[in-house]
GROMACS .gro file of C-alpha atoms in nm:
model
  148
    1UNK     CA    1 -21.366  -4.206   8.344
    2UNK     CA    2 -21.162  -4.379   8.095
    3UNK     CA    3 -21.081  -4.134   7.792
    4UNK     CA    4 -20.870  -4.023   7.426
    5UNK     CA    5 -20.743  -3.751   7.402
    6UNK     CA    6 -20.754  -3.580   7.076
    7UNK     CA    7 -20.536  -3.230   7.173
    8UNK     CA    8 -20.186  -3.193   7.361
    9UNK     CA    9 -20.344  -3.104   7.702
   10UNK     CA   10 -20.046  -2.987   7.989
   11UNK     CA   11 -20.013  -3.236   8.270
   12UNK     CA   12 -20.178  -3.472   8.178
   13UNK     CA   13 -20.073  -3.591   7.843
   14UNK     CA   14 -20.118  -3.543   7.404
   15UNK     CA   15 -20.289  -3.639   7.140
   16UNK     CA   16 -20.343  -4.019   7.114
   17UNK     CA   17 -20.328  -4.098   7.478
   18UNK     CA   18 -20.572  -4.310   7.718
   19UNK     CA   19 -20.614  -4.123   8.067
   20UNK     CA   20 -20.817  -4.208   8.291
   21UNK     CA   21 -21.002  -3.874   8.491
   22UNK     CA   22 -21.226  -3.787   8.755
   23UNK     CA   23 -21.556  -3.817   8.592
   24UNK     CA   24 -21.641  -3.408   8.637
   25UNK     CA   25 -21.313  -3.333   8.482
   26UNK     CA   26 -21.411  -3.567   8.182
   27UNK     CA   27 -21.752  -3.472   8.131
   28UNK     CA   28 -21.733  -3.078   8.230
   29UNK     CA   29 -21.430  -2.980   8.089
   30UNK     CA   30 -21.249  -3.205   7.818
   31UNK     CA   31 -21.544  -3.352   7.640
   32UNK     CA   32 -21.719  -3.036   7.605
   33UNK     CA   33 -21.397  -2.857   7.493
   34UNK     CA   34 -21.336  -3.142   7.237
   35UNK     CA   35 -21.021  -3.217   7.379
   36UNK     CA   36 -21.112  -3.568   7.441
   37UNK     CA   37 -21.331  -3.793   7.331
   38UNK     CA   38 -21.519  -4.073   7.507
   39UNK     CA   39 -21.320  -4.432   7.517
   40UNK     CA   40 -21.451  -4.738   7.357
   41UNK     CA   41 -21.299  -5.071   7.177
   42UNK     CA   42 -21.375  -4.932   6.888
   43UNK     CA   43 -21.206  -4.546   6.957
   44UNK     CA   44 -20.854  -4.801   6.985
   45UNK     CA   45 -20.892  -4.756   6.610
   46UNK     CA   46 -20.923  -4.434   6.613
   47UNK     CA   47 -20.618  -4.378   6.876
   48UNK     CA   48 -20.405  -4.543   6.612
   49UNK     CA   49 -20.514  -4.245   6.344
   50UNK     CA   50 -20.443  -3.971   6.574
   51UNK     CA   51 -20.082  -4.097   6.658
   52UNK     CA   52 -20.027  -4.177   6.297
   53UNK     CA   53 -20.105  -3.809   6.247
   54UNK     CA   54 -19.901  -3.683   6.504
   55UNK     CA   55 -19.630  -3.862   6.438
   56UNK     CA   56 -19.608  -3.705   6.100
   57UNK     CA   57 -19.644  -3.351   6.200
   58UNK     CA   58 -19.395  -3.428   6.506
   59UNK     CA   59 -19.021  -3.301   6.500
   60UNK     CA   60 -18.825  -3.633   6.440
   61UNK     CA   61 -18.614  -3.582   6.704
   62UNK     CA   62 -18.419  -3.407   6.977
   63UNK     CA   63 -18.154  -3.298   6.720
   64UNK     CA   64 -18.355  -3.199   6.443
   65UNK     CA   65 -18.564  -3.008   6.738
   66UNK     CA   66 -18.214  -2.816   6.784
   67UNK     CA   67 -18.183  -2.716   6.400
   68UNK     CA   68 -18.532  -2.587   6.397
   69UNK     CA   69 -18.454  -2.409   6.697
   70UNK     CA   70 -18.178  -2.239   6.588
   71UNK     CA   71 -18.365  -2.110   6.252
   72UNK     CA   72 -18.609  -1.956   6.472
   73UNK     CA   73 -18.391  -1.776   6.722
   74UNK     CA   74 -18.166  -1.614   6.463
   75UNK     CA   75 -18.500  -1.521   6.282
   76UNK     CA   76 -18.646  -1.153   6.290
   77UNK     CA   77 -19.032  -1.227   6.272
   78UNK     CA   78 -19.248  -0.965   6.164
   79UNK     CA   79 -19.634  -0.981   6.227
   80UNK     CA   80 -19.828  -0.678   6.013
   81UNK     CA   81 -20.127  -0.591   6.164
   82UNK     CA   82 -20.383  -0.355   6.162
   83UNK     CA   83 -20.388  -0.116   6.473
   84UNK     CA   84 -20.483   0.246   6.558
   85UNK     CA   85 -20.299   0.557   6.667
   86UNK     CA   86 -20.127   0.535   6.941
   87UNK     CA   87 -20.040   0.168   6.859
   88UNK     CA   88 -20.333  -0.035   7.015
   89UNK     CA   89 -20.421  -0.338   6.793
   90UNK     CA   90 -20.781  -0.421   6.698
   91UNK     CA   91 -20.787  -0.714   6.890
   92UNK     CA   92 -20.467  -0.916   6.952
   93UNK     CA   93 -20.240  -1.141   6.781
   94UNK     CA   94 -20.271  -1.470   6.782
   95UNK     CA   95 -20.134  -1.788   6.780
   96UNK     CA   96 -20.225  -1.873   6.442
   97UNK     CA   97 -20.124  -1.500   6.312
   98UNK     CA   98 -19.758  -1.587   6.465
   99UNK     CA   99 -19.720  -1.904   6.289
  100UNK     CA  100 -19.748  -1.851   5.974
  101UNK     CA  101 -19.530  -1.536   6.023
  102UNK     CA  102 -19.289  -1.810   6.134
  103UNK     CA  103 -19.354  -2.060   5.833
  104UNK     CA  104 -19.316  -1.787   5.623
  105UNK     CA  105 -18.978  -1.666   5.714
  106UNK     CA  106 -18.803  -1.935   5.833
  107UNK     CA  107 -18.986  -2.217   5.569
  108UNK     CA  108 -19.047  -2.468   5.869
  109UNK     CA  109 -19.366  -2.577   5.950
  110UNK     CA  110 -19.481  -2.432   6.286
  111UNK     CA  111 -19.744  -2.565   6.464
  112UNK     CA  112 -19.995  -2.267   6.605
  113UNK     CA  113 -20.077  -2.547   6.902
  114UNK     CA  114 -19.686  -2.542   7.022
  115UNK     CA  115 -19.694  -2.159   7.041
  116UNK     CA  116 -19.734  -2.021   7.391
  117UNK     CA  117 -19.783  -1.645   7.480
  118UNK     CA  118 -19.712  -1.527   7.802
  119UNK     CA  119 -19.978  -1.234   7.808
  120UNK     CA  120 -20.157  -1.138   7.476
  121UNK     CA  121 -20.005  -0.917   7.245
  122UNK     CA  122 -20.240  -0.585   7.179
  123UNK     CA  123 -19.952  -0.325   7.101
  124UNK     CA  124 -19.700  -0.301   6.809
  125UNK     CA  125 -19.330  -0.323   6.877
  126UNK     CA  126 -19.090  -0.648   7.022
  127UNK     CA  127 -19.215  -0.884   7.209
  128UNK     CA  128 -19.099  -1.260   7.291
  129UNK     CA  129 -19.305  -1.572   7.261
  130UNK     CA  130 -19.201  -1.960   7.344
  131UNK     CA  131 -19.242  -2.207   7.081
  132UNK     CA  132 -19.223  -2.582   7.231
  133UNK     CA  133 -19.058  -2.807   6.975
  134UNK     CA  134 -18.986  -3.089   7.151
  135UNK     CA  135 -19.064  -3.212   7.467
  136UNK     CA  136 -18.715  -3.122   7.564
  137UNK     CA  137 -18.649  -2.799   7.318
  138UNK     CA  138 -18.815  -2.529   7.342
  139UNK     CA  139 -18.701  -2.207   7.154
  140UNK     CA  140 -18.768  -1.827   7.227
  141UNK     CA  141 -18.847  -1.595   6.923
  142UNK     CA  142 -18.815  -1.250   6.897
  143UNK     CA  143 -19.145  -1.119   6.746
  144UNK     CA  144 -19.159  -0.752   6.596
  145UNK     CA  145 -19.531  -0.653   6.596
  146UNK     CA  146 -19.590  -0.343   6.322
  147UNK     CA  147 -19.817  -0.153   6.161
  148UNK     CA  148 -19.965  -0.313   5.838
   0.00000   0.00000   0.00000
C-alpha cells in the first residue's frame, strides 16, 4: 500500500514522504490515526504543501540546531501546574504544556511533536525530557515541575 505521510512517524519516515506499507499497517494503524493519508496523482500536490510547511517550521541546519540547543540546556524550565498534597498532579504534563514553557523562556519556537518523554510526568520537582532538533541534535532539558 502506497501512502503520504502527513506526521514524523519513527522508522519509517516524516511528514511529506511516500512509503510504501503492508496493507494492515496502512489501513489499521496510520490511516485511522491520521498519520497518513491515502496516495493518489493528485495527493503529489498535496506532498508538495506539507514539505513546504515543514520546511518552514524546520531548524535550518545542523549548526543553527547547535545554537538552539545550547539555549535550551543552559535554560531552567519551569512548568506550573496544578497538583494536590503530597505532590501528585491532576493528570500529567504534557508535551504541549512543556513547549510553550520552552517558547516562553528561551523565545525559540519548540515544536510539541519533537518533544519526547521518557515516562509521564505526574509529580512536581526535576525531571529531564529530550527535545529532537535535528535529525542529528538532539538536546536534554532540565524541567522543574511546581506547584501553580
Amino acid at each position: 500500500m502506497k501512502l503520504i505521510l502527513t506526521q514524523e512517524v519513527t522508522g519509517l519516515g516524516g511528514p511529506g514522504d511516500v512509503v510504501e506499507v503492508k496493507d494492515g499497517y496502512g489501513r489499521n494503524y496510520l490511516v485511522p490515526r491520521g498519520v497518513a493519508i491515502r496516495w493518489t496523482r493528485g495527493g503529489e500536490k498535496t506532498v508538495a504543501s506539507i514539505k513546504a510547511a515543514r520546511t518552514s517550521r524546520a531548524v535550518r541546519d545542523i549548526e543553527h540546531a547547535a545554537e538552539i540547543k545550547a539555549k535550551l540546556e543552559a535554560a531552567s524550565v519551569n512548568v506550573a501546574v496544578k497538583a494536590g498534597e503530597g505532590g501528585r498532579l491532576f493528570g500529567a504534563v504534557t508535551p504541549a504544556d512543556i513547549a510553550s514553557a520552552l517558547t516562553e523562556t528561551t523565545g525559540e519556537a519548540v515544536d510539541k511533536r519533537t518533544i519526547a518523554v521518557k515516562n509521564p510526568i505526574r509529580s512536581l520537582g526535576a525531571h529531564e525530557v529530550s527535545v529532537r532538533l535535528h535529525d542529528e541534535v538532539s538536546a536534554t532539558v532540565a524541567l522543574n515541575v511546581v506547584k501553580a
